[in-house]
Short mmCIF file of C-alpha atoms in Angstrom, two decimals:
data_model
loop_
_atom_site.label_atom_id
_atom_site.label_comp_id
_atom_site.label_asym_id
_atom_site.label_seq_id
_atom_site.Cartn_x
_atom_site.Cartn_y
_atom_site.Cartn_z
CA MET A 7 109.21 96.97 81.77
CA HIS A 8 111.46 98.21 84.86
CA GLU A 9 114.48 97.50 82.57
CA LEU A 10 116.84 100.54 83.18
CA PRO A 11 118.19 101.58 79.61
CA GLN A 12 114.65 101.51 78.65
CA GLN A 13 114.05 104.18 81.24
CA LEU A 14 117.43 105.95 80.66
CA ALA A 15 116.47 106.24 77.16
CA ASN A 16 112.85 107.77 78.15
CA GLY A 17 114.39 109.83 80.41
CA LEU A 18 117.18 111.32 78.16
CA ALA A 19 114.58 112.34 74.93
CA LEU A 20 112.48 113.69 78.01
CA GLY A 21 115.79 115.16 78.98
CA ALA A 22 116.31 116.89 75.40
CA LEU A 23 112.78 117.97 75.01
CA TYR A 24 113.38 120.35 78.59
CA GLY A 25 116.82 121.43 77.71
CA LEU A 26 115.78 122.79 74.50
CA ILE A 27 112.20 124.87 75.54
CA ALA A 28 115.01 125.48 79.14
CA ILE A 29 117.64 127.56 76.64
CA GLY A 30 115.24 130.40 76.43
CA TYR A 31 114.81 130.76 79.57
CA THR A 32 118.46 130.75 80.21
CA MET A 33 119.14 133.25 77.83
CA VAL A 34 116.84 136.02 78.20
CA TYR A 35 117.78 135.85 82.20
CA GLY A 36 121.15 135.79 81.27
CA ILE A 37 121.27 139.12 79.22
CA VAL A 38 117.99 140.76 81.11
CA GLN A 39 117.95 139.42 84.38
CA LEU A 40 113.78 138.66 83.11
CA ILE A 41 112.45 135.04 83.23
CA ASN A 42 110.55 135.02 80.69
CA PHE A 43 107.43 133.56 82.20
CA ALA A 44 105.33 133.37 79.04
CA HIS A 45 108.23 131.26 76.76
CA GLY A 46 105.98 128.19 77.56
CA GLU A 47 103.35 129.41 74.65
CA ILE A 48 106.57 131.30 72.67
CA PHE A 49 107.21 126.95 72.66
CA MET A 50 103.38 126.47 72.05
CA ILE A 51 103.07 128.89 68.75
CA GLY A 52 106.03 127.54 67.92
CA GLY A 53 103.83 124.06 67.27
CA PHE A 54 100.37 125.91 65.81
CA GLY A 55 103.48 127.43 63.38
CA ALA A 56 104.61 123.85 63.04
CA LEU A 57 100.98 122.67 62.18
CA THR A 58 100.31 125.38 60.37
CA ALA A 59 103.01 125.06 57.87
CA TYR A 60 102.66 121.18 57.98
CA THR A 61 98.71 122.07 56.66
CA ALA A 62 100.35 123.56 53.90
CA LEU A 63 101.32 121.37 52.48
CA PRO A 64 99.99 119.26 50.17
CA THR A 65 98.50 116.00 51.86
CA GLY A 66 100.53 112.75 51.78
CA THR A 67 103.47 114.35 51.56
CA SER A 68 106.25 112.43 52.82
CA LEU A 69 107.02 113.28 57.15
CA LEU A 70 111.16 113.34 56.24
CA ILE A 71 109.94 117.07 53.51
CA ALA A 72 107.46 118.28 55.55
CA ILE A 73 109.54 118.06 58.62
CA PRO A 74 112.04 120.53 58.13
CA VAL A 75 109.12 122.58 56.27
CA MET A 76 107.72 122.61 60.09
CA ILE A 77 110.27 123.30 61.87
CA VAL A 78 111.48 126.82 59.35
CA GLY A 79 106.90 127.32 59.84
CA GLY A 80 107.64 127.03 63.46
CA ALA A 81 110.35 128.45 63.79
CA LEU A 82 109.04 131.28 61.94
CA ALA A 83 106.22 131.75 64.36
CA SER A 84 107.77 131.44 67.49
CA VAL A 85 110.43 133.98 66.65
CA ALA A 86 107.84 136.66 64.98
CA VAL A 87 105.76 135.91 68.34
CA ALA A 88 109.40 136.24 70.65
CA THR A 89 110.82 139.55 69.46
CA ALA A 90 107.04 141.54 68.92
CA ALA A 91 106.86 140.33 73.25
CA GLU A 92 110.46 141.58 73.87
CA ARG A 93 110.17 144.89 71.49
CA PHE A 94 106.19 145.64 73.01
CA ALA A 95 106.51 144.58 76.25
CA TYR A 96 109.53 144.12 77.93
CA ARG A 97 112.04 146.56 75.81
CA PRO A 98 109.59 149.77 77.31
CA LEU A 99 110.06 148.00 80.71
CA ARG A 100 114.05 147.38 80.67
CA SER A 101 114.60 149.70 83.49
CA ALA A 102 111.24 149.72 85.40
CA PRO A 103 111.54 147.63 89.34
CA ARG A 104 112.16 143.65 87.90
CA LEU A 105 108.30 143.50 88.81
CA ALA A 106 106.86 144.68 86.25
CA PRO A 107 107.81 142.59 83.38
CA LEU A 108 107.82 139.34 85.64
CA ILE A 109 104.44 140.56 85.89
CA THR A 110 103.75 141.34 81.72
CA ALA A 111 104.98 138.61 81.27
CA ILE A 112 102.74 136.46 83.41
CA GLY A 113 99.82 138.36 81.71
CA LEU A 114 101.71 137.82 78.28
CA SER A 115 101.64 134.35 78.47
CA ILE A 116 97.87 134.15 79.53
CA ALA A 117 97.04 136.42 75.98
CA LEU A 118 98.77 134.07 73.56
CA GLN A 119 96.66 131.13 75.13
CA GLN A 120 93.91 133.06 74.66
CA LEU A 121 94.69 134.11 71.85
CA VAL A 122 95.34 130.49 70.13
CA TRP A 123 92.17 129.54 71.83
CA GLN A 124 90.31 131.77 70.82
CA PHE A 125 91.11 132.15 66.84
CA TYR A 126 92.79 129.24 65.62
CA PRO A 127 90.83 126.84 64.64
CA ASP A 128 89.89 123.71 66.39
CA ALA A 129 91.93 124.72 68.68
CA LYS A 130 89.60 125.01 71.62
CA LYS A 131 90.38 121.03 71.94
CA ALA A 132 93.46 119.06 71.35
CA VAL A 133 94.36 119.45 67.64
CA SER A 134 95.97 116.81 66.21
CA PHE A 135 99.31 116.67 64.83
CA PRO A 136 101.42 115.16 62.16
CA GLU A 137 102.42 111.68 64.50
CA PHE A 138 105.99 109.95 63.62
CA LYS A 139 104.73 106.68 63.17
CA GLY A 140 106.27 103.26 62.69
CA GLU A 141 108.23 100.92 64.35
CA ALA A 142 109.97 101.73 67.05
CA PHE A 143 114.32 100.87 66.25
CA LYS A 144 114.92 98.06 68.04
CA ILE A 145 118.76 98.50 69.61
CA THR A 146 118.22 95.55 71.89
CA ASP A 147 115.51 93.01 72.89
CA SER A 148 114.98 95.50 76.04
CA LEU A 149 116.00 98.23 74.11
CA SER A 150 113.58 100.10 71.65
CA ILE A 151 113.53 103.84 70.43
CA GLN A 152 110.75 105.62 69.57
CA ARG A 153 111.27 107.26 66.28
CA ALA A 154 110.13 110.99 67.98
CA ASP A 155 112.64 110.57 70.48
CA LEU A 156 115.29 109.80 68.22
CA PHE A 157 114.09 112.91 66.72
CA VAL A 158 115.01 114.93 69.83
CA LEU A 159 117.82 112.69 70.96
CA ILE A 160 119.47 114.07 67.70
CA LEU A 161 118.21 117.47 67.10
CA ALA A 162 118.74 118.79 70.59
CA PRO A 163 122.85 117.93 70.77
CA LEU A 164 123.53 119.36 67.47
CA CYS A 165 121.35 122.80 68.02
CA MET A 166 123.35 122.76 71.48
CA LEU A 167 126.59 122.20 69.25
CA ALA A 168 125.42 125.43 66.81
CA LEU A 169 124.27 127.43 69.65
CA GLY A 170 127.49 126.76 71.64
CA ILE A 171 129.89 127.14 68.40
CA PHE A 172 127.69 130.57 67.99
CA VAL A 173 128.44 131.92 71.97
CA GLN A 174 131.92 130.71 71.73
CA LYS A 175 133.20 132.21 68.40
CA SER A 176 131.61 134.24 66.05
CA ARG A 177 131.27 138.27 66.35
CA SER A 178 127.49 138.10 67.75
CA GLY A 179 128.23 135.78 69.93
CA ARG A 180 131.25 137.15 71.87
CA ALA A 181 128.94 140.48 72.01
CA MET A 182 126.64 138.78 73.52
CA GLN A 183 128.44 137.57 76.15
CA ALA A 184 129.73 140.75 76.83
CA THR A 185 126.34 142.47 76.96
CA ALA A 186 125.41 139.46 79.48
CA GLN A 187 128.75 140.25 81.56
CA ASP A 188 128.35 144.16 81.60
CA PRO A 189 125.46 145.30 79.29
CA ASP A 190 126.50 149.16 79.58
CA THR A 191 130.65 148.61 79.28
CA ALA A 192 128.77 146.77 76.32
CA LYS A 193 127.87 150.01 74.48
CA LEU A 194 131.15 150.68 75.25
CA MET A 195 132.55 149.04 72.93
CA GLY A 196 130.42 149.26 70.08
CA ILE A 197 127.54 146.24 70.52
CA ASN A 198 123.93 147.38 69.76
CA THR A 199 122.85 145.86 73.13
CA ASP A 200 119.40 145.77 72.14
CA ARG A 201 120.00 144.15 68.73
CA ILE A 202 122.25 141.60 71.45
CA ILE A 203 118.64 141.37 73.58
CA VAL A 204 116.61 140.46 70.33
CA MET A 205 118.81 137.81 69.30
CA ALA A 206 118.80 136.24 72.45
CA PHE A 207 114.76 135.82 72.08
CA ALA A 208 114.76 134.55 68.77
CA ILE A 209 116.94 131.74 69.69
CA GLY A 210 115.77 130.96 72.69
CA ALA A 211 111.82 131.15 70.32
CA ALA A 212 113.47 128.89 67.77
CA PHE A 213 114.95 125.74 70.03
CA ALA A 214 111.34 126.46 71.80
CA ALA A 215 109.85 125.60 68.41
CA VAL A 216 112.15 123.07 67.81
CA ALA A 217 110.84 121.11 70.72
CA ALA A 218 107.62 121.64 69.95
CA VAL A 219 107.95 119.37 66.38
CA ALA A 220 109.51 116.87 68.72
CA TYR A 221 107.01 116.95 71.46
CA GLY A 222 104.25 117.00 68.70
CA LEU A 223 105.75 114.19 66.38
CA ASP A 224 105.76 112.42 70.52
CA LYS A 225 102.22 113.05 71.19
CA GLY A 226 100.32 113.46 68.09
CA GLN A 227 98.07 116.14 69.04
CA ILE A 228 99.60 119.47 70.86
CA ASN A 229 97.02 122.08 72.60
CA PHE A 230 96.43 125.59 73.85
CA GLU A 231 97.99 125.12 77.32
CA MET A 232 100.66 122.53 76.56
CA GLY A 233 103.60 124.89 77.23
CA PHE A 234 102.41 125.80 80.56
CA ILE A 235 103.77 122.36 82.28
CA LEU A 236 106.49 122.27 79.92
CA GLY A 237 107.10 125.45 80.15
CA LEU A 238 107.05 125.15 83.96
CA LYS A 239 109.39 122.05 83.41
CA ALA A 240 112.06 123.72 81.92
CA PHE A 241 112.23 126.48 83.45
CA THR A 242 112.87 124.44 86.87
CA ALA A 243 115.69 122.50 84.36
CA ALA A 244 117.15 126.09 83.89
CA VAL A 245 116.71 126.53 86.99
CA LEU A 246 118.44 123.41 88.15
CA GLY A 247 121.31 123.57 85.59
CA GLY A 248 121.98 127.37 86.80
CA ILE A 249 120.50 129.94 85.49
CA GLY A 250 122.15 132.35 82.34
CA ASN A 251 124.63 128.85 81.36
CA ILE A 252 123.61 128.00 78.53
CA TYR A 253 125.26 124.42 79.27
CA GLY A 254 123.41 124.78 82.31
CA ALA A 255 119.72 124.21 80.47
CA MET A 256 120.99 121.38 78.77
CA VAL A 257 122.33 119.53 81.79
CA GLY A 258 119.65 120.37 84.04
CA GLY A 259 116.85 119.27 81.53
CA VAL A 260 118.71 116.10 81.32
CA VAL A 261 118.99 115.76 85.17
CA LEU A 262 115.12 116.54 85.17
CA GLY A 263 114.35 113.96 82.33
CA LEU A 264 116.24 110.71 84.14
CA ALA A 265 115.04 112.20 87.41
CA GLU A 266 111.08 111.63 86.50
CA ALA A 267 111.78 108.66 83.92
CA LEU A 268 113.42 106.95 86.98
CA SER A 269 111.42 108.03 89.74
CA ILE A 270 107.89 106.59 87.54
CA ALA A 271 109.64 103.55 87.07
CA TYR A 272 111.36 102.75 90.41
CA ILE A 273 110.05 105.17 93.12
CA GLU A 274 107.40 102.14 93.36
CA ASP A 275 109.91 98.99 94.78
CA ILE A 276 110.89 101.09 97.52
CA PRO A 277 109.18 99.77 100.31
CA GLY A 278 107.23 102.38 101.83
CA MET A 279 106.38 104.23 98.95
CA SER A 280 103.91 102.08 96.77
CA GLN A 281 101.83 104.70 96.82
CA LEU A 282 104.09 107.82 95.18
CA GLY A 283 105.55 105.80 92.26
CA GLY A 284 104.14 106.43 89.03
CA GLY A 285 103.15 108.92 85.93
CA ALA A 286 100.62 110.98 88.50
CA TRP A 287 103.63 111.35 91.24
CA SER A 288 106.13 112.80 87.90
CA ASN A 289 105.96 116.05 88.61
CA VAL A 290 106.14 116.16 92.30
CA TRP A 291 109.57 114.27 92.30
CA ALA A 292 110.62 116.60 89.53
CA PHE A 293 109.75 119.76 91.87
CA VAL A 294 111.51 118.09 94.88
CA LEU A 295 114.51 117.86 92.57
CA LEU A 296 114.82 121.26 92.13
CA ILE A 297 113.66 121.79 95.86
CA VAL A 298 116.92 119.71 97.06
CA VAL A 299 119.80 121.80 94.51
CA LEU A 300 119.27 124.91 95.34
CA LEU A 301 118.76 123.88 98.90
CA VAL A 302 122.27 122.44 98.81
CA ARG A 303 123.57 124.68 95.33
CA PRO A 304 121.04 127.38 94.58
CA GLN A 305 123.75 128.67 92.26
CA GLY A 306 122.81 125.19 90.34
CA LEU A 307 124.68 122.61 88.93
CA LEU A 308 126.90 124.73 86.66
CA GLY A 309 126.53 128.08 87.70
CA GLU A 310 128.74 130.20 89.22
CA ARG A 311 128.72 131.89 92.35
CA VAL A 312 128.50 135.64 90.99
CA ALA A 313 131.69 137.88 92.57
CA ASP A 314 133.28 138.40 89.83
CA ARG A 315 131.57 141.85 89.24
CA ALA A 316 134.38 144.48 90.30
CA MET B 13 141.39 176.20 65.58
CA THR B 14 138.32 174.39 67.06
CA ALA B 15 138.36 172.18 69.56
CA LEU B 16 138.20 168.30 69.67
CA LEU B 17 135.53 168.00 72.29
CA GLU B 18 133.14 171.08 73.63
CA VAL B 19 130.95 170.94 75.93
CA LYS B 20 128.63 173.96 76.42
CA ASP B 21 126.54 174.43 79.63
CA LEU B 22 125.43 170.48 80.01
CA LYS B 23 123.11 169.85 82.36
CA VAL B 24 122.04 165.39 83.57
CA ALA B 25 119.86 164.72 85.96
CA TYR B 26 118.85 161.36 87.96
CA GLY B 27 114.87 161.92 88.16
CA LYS B 28 114.85 165.57 89.66
CA ILE B 29 118.77 165.31 90.61
CA GLU B 30 120.27 167.77 88.37
CA ALA B 31 123.68 166.58 88.73
CA VAL B 32 125.61 167.97 86.60
CA LYS B 33 124.37 171.76 86.90
CA GLY B 34 125.89 173.74 83.45
CA ILE B 35 129.19 173.14 82.78
CA SER B 36 131.54 174.17 80.03
CA PHE B 37 134.93 172.99 79.26
CA GLU B 38 136.91 172.00 76.35
CA VAL B 39 139.61 169.27 75.09
CA ASN B 40 142.40 170.59 72.40
CA GLU B 41 144.07 167.83 70.42
CA GLY B 42 147.59 166.18 72.20
CA GLU B 43 146.10 168.20 75.72
CA ILE B 44 144.65 166.15 78.46
CA VAL B 45 142.59 167.70 80.55
CA CYS B 46 141.77 167.05 83.82
CA LEU B 47 138.55 167.08 86.45
CA VAL B 48 139.46 166.97 89.87
CA GLY B 49 136.93 167.10 92.22
CA THR B 50 135.69 165.30 95.59
CA ASN B 51 132.97 162.33 95.37
CA GLY B 52 129.20 163.54 94.00
CA ALA B 53 130.76 165.89 92.20
CA GLY B 54 129.53 164.68 89.04
CA LYS B 55 132.81 164.31 87.19
CA THR B 56 131.66 160.10 86.27
CA THR B 57 128.17 161.64 85.38
CA THR B 58 129.87 164.11 82.56
CA LEU B 59 132.13 161.08 81.66
CA ARG B 60 129.12 158.84 81.31
CA THR B 61 127.29 161.42 79.43
CA LEU B 62 129.94 162.54 76.63
CA SER B 63 129.85 157.89 75.84
CA GLY B 64 126.04 158.03 75.94
CA LEU B 65 125.29 156.07 78.39
CA LEU B 66 123.16 159.36 80.12
CA LYS B 67 121.11 161.14 77.99
CA PRO B 68 121.66 165.31 78.93
CA VAL B 69 118.52 166.80 79.88
CA GLY B 70 120.37 170.83 78.56
CA GLY B 71 123.22 171.78 76.98
CA THR B 72 124.74 170.63 73.87
CA VAL B 73 128.11 168.19 72.94
CA THR B 74 130.12 168.54 70.02
CA PHE B 75 133.34 166.15 68.78
CA ASP B 76 135.23 166.38 66.60
CA GLY B 77 132.94 168.27 65.05
CA LYS B 78 129.91 166.84 65.28
CA PRO B 79 127.00 167.36 68.01
CA LEU B 80 126.67 163.82 70.42
CA ALA B 81 123.41 164.85 72.52
CA GLN B 82 121.51 162.30 70.06
CA VAL B 83 124.39 159.49 68.93
CA PRO B 84 123.11 156.43 71.46
CA ALA B 85 125.50 154.78 72.87
CA HIS B 86 126.86 152.30 71.25
CA LYS B 87 127.61 154.43 67.99
CA ILE B 88 130.07 156.81 70.35
CA VAL B 89 132.82 155.23 69.47
CA SER B 90 133.30 154.77 66.25
CA LEU B 91 133.16 158.47 66.30
CA GLY B 92 136.45 158.33 67.94
CA LEU B 93 135.71 158.50 71.82
CA ALA B 94 136.39 156.17 73.72
CA HIS B 95 135.33 155.46 77.43
CA SER B 96 137.81 153.60 79.92
CA PRO B 97 134.79 153.46 82.95
CA GLU B 98 135.22 153.90 86.86
CA GLY B 99 135.54 150.75 88.37
CA ARG B 100 138.06 149.25 85.14
CA HIS B 101 134.36 147.29 84.42
CA ILE B 102 136.46 144.40 82.12
CA PHE B 103 134.53 141.33 81.26
CA PRO B 104 135.27 139.22 84.20
CA ARG B 105 134.38 135.97 82.23
CA LEU B 106 135.94 136.48 78.94
CA THR B 107 139.79 135.67 78.27
CA ILE B 108 141.83 139.38 78.52
CA ALA B 109 142.86 138.72 74.67
CA GLU B 110 139.26 138.68 74.35
CA ASN B 111 138.56 141.93 76.58
CA LEU B 112 140.67 143.59 73.89
CA GLN B 113 139.91 142.45 70.77
CA LEU B 114 136.43 143.99 72.15
CA GLY B 115 138.09 147.21 72.58
CA ALA B 116 138.04 146.92 68.56
CA PHE B 117 134.61 145.71 68.05
CA LEU B 118 133.88 147.58 65.05
CA ARG B 119 137.41 147.35 63.63
CA THR B 120 137.15 145.64 61.00
CA ASP B 121 141.12 145.37 60.09
CA LYS B 122 141.69 142.23 61.14
CA GLU B 123 145.53 142.74 60.45
CA GLY B 124 145.30 146.75 62.78
CA ILE B 125 143.37 144.32 65.08
CA GLU B 126 146.40 142.32 65.73
CA LYS B 127 148.92 144.15 66.14
CA ASP B 128 147.00 146.50 68.08
CA VAL B 129 146.59 143.79 70.60
CA GLU B 130 150.70 143.15 70.74
CA ARG B 131 151.09 146.61 71.19
CA ALA B 132 148.80 146.90 74.36
CA TYR B 133 151.14 143.32 75.24
CA GLU B 134 154.34 145.71 75.05
CA MET B 135 152.78 148.67 77.49
CA PHE B 136 151.17 145.72 79.77
CA PRO B 137 153.58 142.94 79.37
CA ILE B 138 151.78 140.61 82.73
CA LEU B 139 148.17 141.06 80.05
CA GLY B 140 150.85 139.55 77.61
CA GLU B 141 151.17 136.75 80.13
CA ARG B 142 147.93 136.00 81.27
CA ARG B 143 146.20 136.50 77.99
CA LYS B 144 144.17 133.49 78.48
CA GLN B 145 143.27 133.84 81.40
CA ALA B 146 139.86 134.72 82.71
CA ALA B 147 140.20 138.82 83.15
CA GLY B 148 138.45 138.56 86.76
CA THR B 149 140.99 136.98 88.10
CA LEU B 150 143.02 139.12 87.52
CA SER B 151 144.63 142.13 90.66
CA GLY B 152 142.96 145.69 90.18
CA GLY B 153 145.71 147.63 88.88
CA GLU B 154 145.80 144.02 86.24
CA GLN B 155 142.36 144.81 85.48
CA GLN B 156 143.12 148.99 84.82
CA MET B 157 145.95 147.85 82.52
CA LEU B 158 143.45 145.80 80.63
CA ALA B 159 140.67 148.20 80.90
CA MET B 160 143.35 150.93 79.55
CA GLY B 161 144.10 149.09 77.00
CA ARG B 162 141.07 147.81 75.99
CA ALA B 163 140.03 151.60 75.55
CA LEU B 164 142.93 152.54 73.52
CA MET B 165 142.09 149.28 70.90
CA SER B 166 138.99 151.48 69.46
CA ARG B 167 142.02 153.85 67.75
CA PRO B 168 140.45 157.18 69.39
CA LYS B 169 140.70 160.69 68.90
CA LEU B 170 139.67 161.31 72.72
CA LEU B 171 140.40 159.08 75.57
CA MET B 172 138.07 159.29 78.94
CA LEU B 173 139.41 157.73 81.42
CA ASP B 174 137.57 157.52 84.57
CA GLU B 175 139.43 157.17 88.77
CA PRO B 176 142.41 155.44 86.55
CA SER B 177 144.02 154.98 90.05
CA MET B 178 141.10 154.67 92.42
CA GLY B 179 141.83 151.35 94.62
CA LEU B 180 145.28 150.27 93.72
CA SER B 181 148.56 150.50 95.81
CA PRO B 182 150.84 153.61 95.54
CA LEU B 183 153.28 151.60 93.34
CA MET B 184 150.70 150.55 91.14
CA MET B 185 149.09 153.57 90.94
CA GLN B 186 152.92 155.58 90.09
CA LYS B 187 152.69 152.63 86.68
CA ILE B 188 149.07 153.85 85.80
CA MET B 189 150.19 157.26 86.01
CA ALA B 190 153.37 156.74 84.19
CA THR B 191 151.41 155.22 81.48
CA ILE B 192 148.87 158.41 80.86
CA ALA B 193 152.49 160.58 80.66
CA GLU B 194 153.98 157.67 78.37
CA LEU B 195 150.61 158.08 76.13
CA LYS B 196 150.43 162.28 76.35
CA ALA B 197 154.17 162.04 74.05
CA THR B 198 152.61 159.85 71.87
CA GLY B 199 150.01 161.99 71.31
CA THR B 200 146.68 161.24 72.26
CA THR B 201 144.24 163.60 74.05
CA ILE B 202 143.13 162.38 77.09
CA LEU B 203 140.28 163.49 79.24
CA LEU B 204 141.30 162.86 83.35
CA VAL B 205 138.98 162.37 86.31
CA GLU B 206 141.31 161.58 89.15
CA GLN B 207 140.17 161.87 92.37
CA ASN B 208 144.38 161.48 93.03
CA ALA B 209 144.59 164.95 92.54
CA GLN B 210 148.73 165.76 93.19
CA ALA B 211 149.10 163.15 90.67
CA ALA B 212 146.57 163.69 87.58
CA LEU B 213 147.32 168.00 87.97
CA SER B 214 151.44 167.61 87.11
CA LEU B 215 150.24 166.14 84.01
CA ALA B 216 147.56 168.14 83.11
CA ASP B 217 147.66 170.80 81.19
CA GLN B 218 144.11 172.09 81.41
CA ALA B 219 142.04 171.74 84.87
CA HIS B 220 139.06 171.61 86.26
CA VAL B 221 137.71 171.87 89.76
CA MET B 222 133.98 170.59 89.93
CA GLU B 223 131.94 171.24 92.91
CA ILE B 224 128.54 170.36 92.94
CA GLY B 225 127.67 169.58 89.79
CA LYS B 226 129.54 172.45 88.76
CA ILE B 227 133.02 174.17 87.62
CA VAL B 228 134.40 176.00 90.73
CA LEU B 229 137.37 176.42 88.91
CA SER B 230 140.14 176.01 86.22
CA GLY B 231 143.35 176.52 85.05
CA SER B 232 146.24 175.13 83.79
CA GLY B 233 147.40 171.60 85.78
CA GLN B 234 150.40 173.89 87.16
CA GLU B 235 148.07 176.89 88.16
CA LEU B 236 145.86 174.54 90.18
CA LEU B 237 148.67 172.47 91.94
CA HIS B 238 149.91 176.02 93.03
CA ASN B 239 146.52 177.55 94.04
CA GLU B 240 145.92 178.02 97.45
CA ASP B 241 142.33 176.53 98.08
CA VAL B 242 142.98 173.40 95.71
CA ARG B 243 145.57 172.87 98.15
CA LYS B 244 143.58 172.80 100.87
CA ALA B 245 141.22 170.93 99.79
CA TYR B 246 142.79 168.25 97.36
CA LEU B 247 146.19 168.42 98.12
CA GLY B 248 145.85 167.29 102.02
CA GLU B 249 147.16 170.32 103.62
CA ASP B 250 146.21 172.60 105.77
#
């Protein structure tokens, strides 16, 4: 039960999930300095969009065909809601004091939960999601990886790689970096910063939809509240890695996921701490880790000290 | 002949506080026009309004025959108006080469852009030596060179330079001023805001002295350079 490789694999899969969601927090923060607390709900909406797409498929469709359809359906839903939120909730508050959009985000988060609860068929309790069934992949006697975990372990690095190339190499990516570093000057270069901001929200939402599909395939169900704690964890991951830094989001996610998995497995073995281990305490240890990192390295693991503005 | 830039009764306000209280001036092709004045006179506000970062509350701006008032900031540069902002505002975490490339963001002629990047390196050799370096690591003077080079990358009809000598060593200041003189010699039209009035006025064809949001004195650079009030107020003579 406590074999280290297995715990590391579990932690990595959990961390990849956190990282995918954390991208959304970090990209939006990097460009408009807004903590989009509704991002957890964008993730949740991605899950329901994916489920809707799945329901529209003929019964008996193989999961290998269904999964891409679900990702597209989920991303369409989450991107639509995220960009609408940007346009109608956040953009009018762009020059308001920081607190105003933050409160808006919290309100939006509650509103989105309630809308799904009220209007999505049977969503007042957990609804079942196609589960990625089948044998786990046995790598050694003591290490096997669930299919759903494998899905996120493959997709998360691919998404990350694609995003890295986009930001570093493409014209829009360069414009995104410029907007993050100095929005007014970016405008002077001819960059339509409003479009770049929408793009940041959209990319974050699409990544959250991928995460939601991974989450649903793993748990076999989704619910209207699932964005709350996962959003909080992913936000923690983004801060842990250094908010504003896209690689930091992934690193923070992985560190957080590993810490959780290891705390579940090993804390109770420490003499005198047998009461503080197991799954019930994993959230506590996750946030303890956050506090420690913030004390020792407030800018996060990969964050930069902001001192380079003239 | 009509002017390249025509500013008429321009008014700009921050909330209820009027920072520019109705100024008018023109910039003709090939000229250097200089705005001098103390801090808070409204010079930077004027430039930021011309490039669309601030919206005027009154007056008109005509550039190259087109009204500018309703044009959003990101479309101004495509009309041929480039702005090197006060405080340089280079993109610190991008390289020098990337900063220059961004200056040509809306251009699509790859070869022409490459050529202009090389030209910027010729104009400022230090930038060429450090092209792969993050711009935030440059000294103040080097950052100023980069900001000017970046603004030129759009091949502007009018280059606006806001306080290019601010915070620079006397030697670096001389170098920047010499570059502006060179640009003028090649026919670049420049709207220059400077606190270093001596250097700026000796370069300027036309100059305007601003005080608390108004133009209080106008004339050729030489006229103002020898004007007694100007000498007292800005050139440190008793």
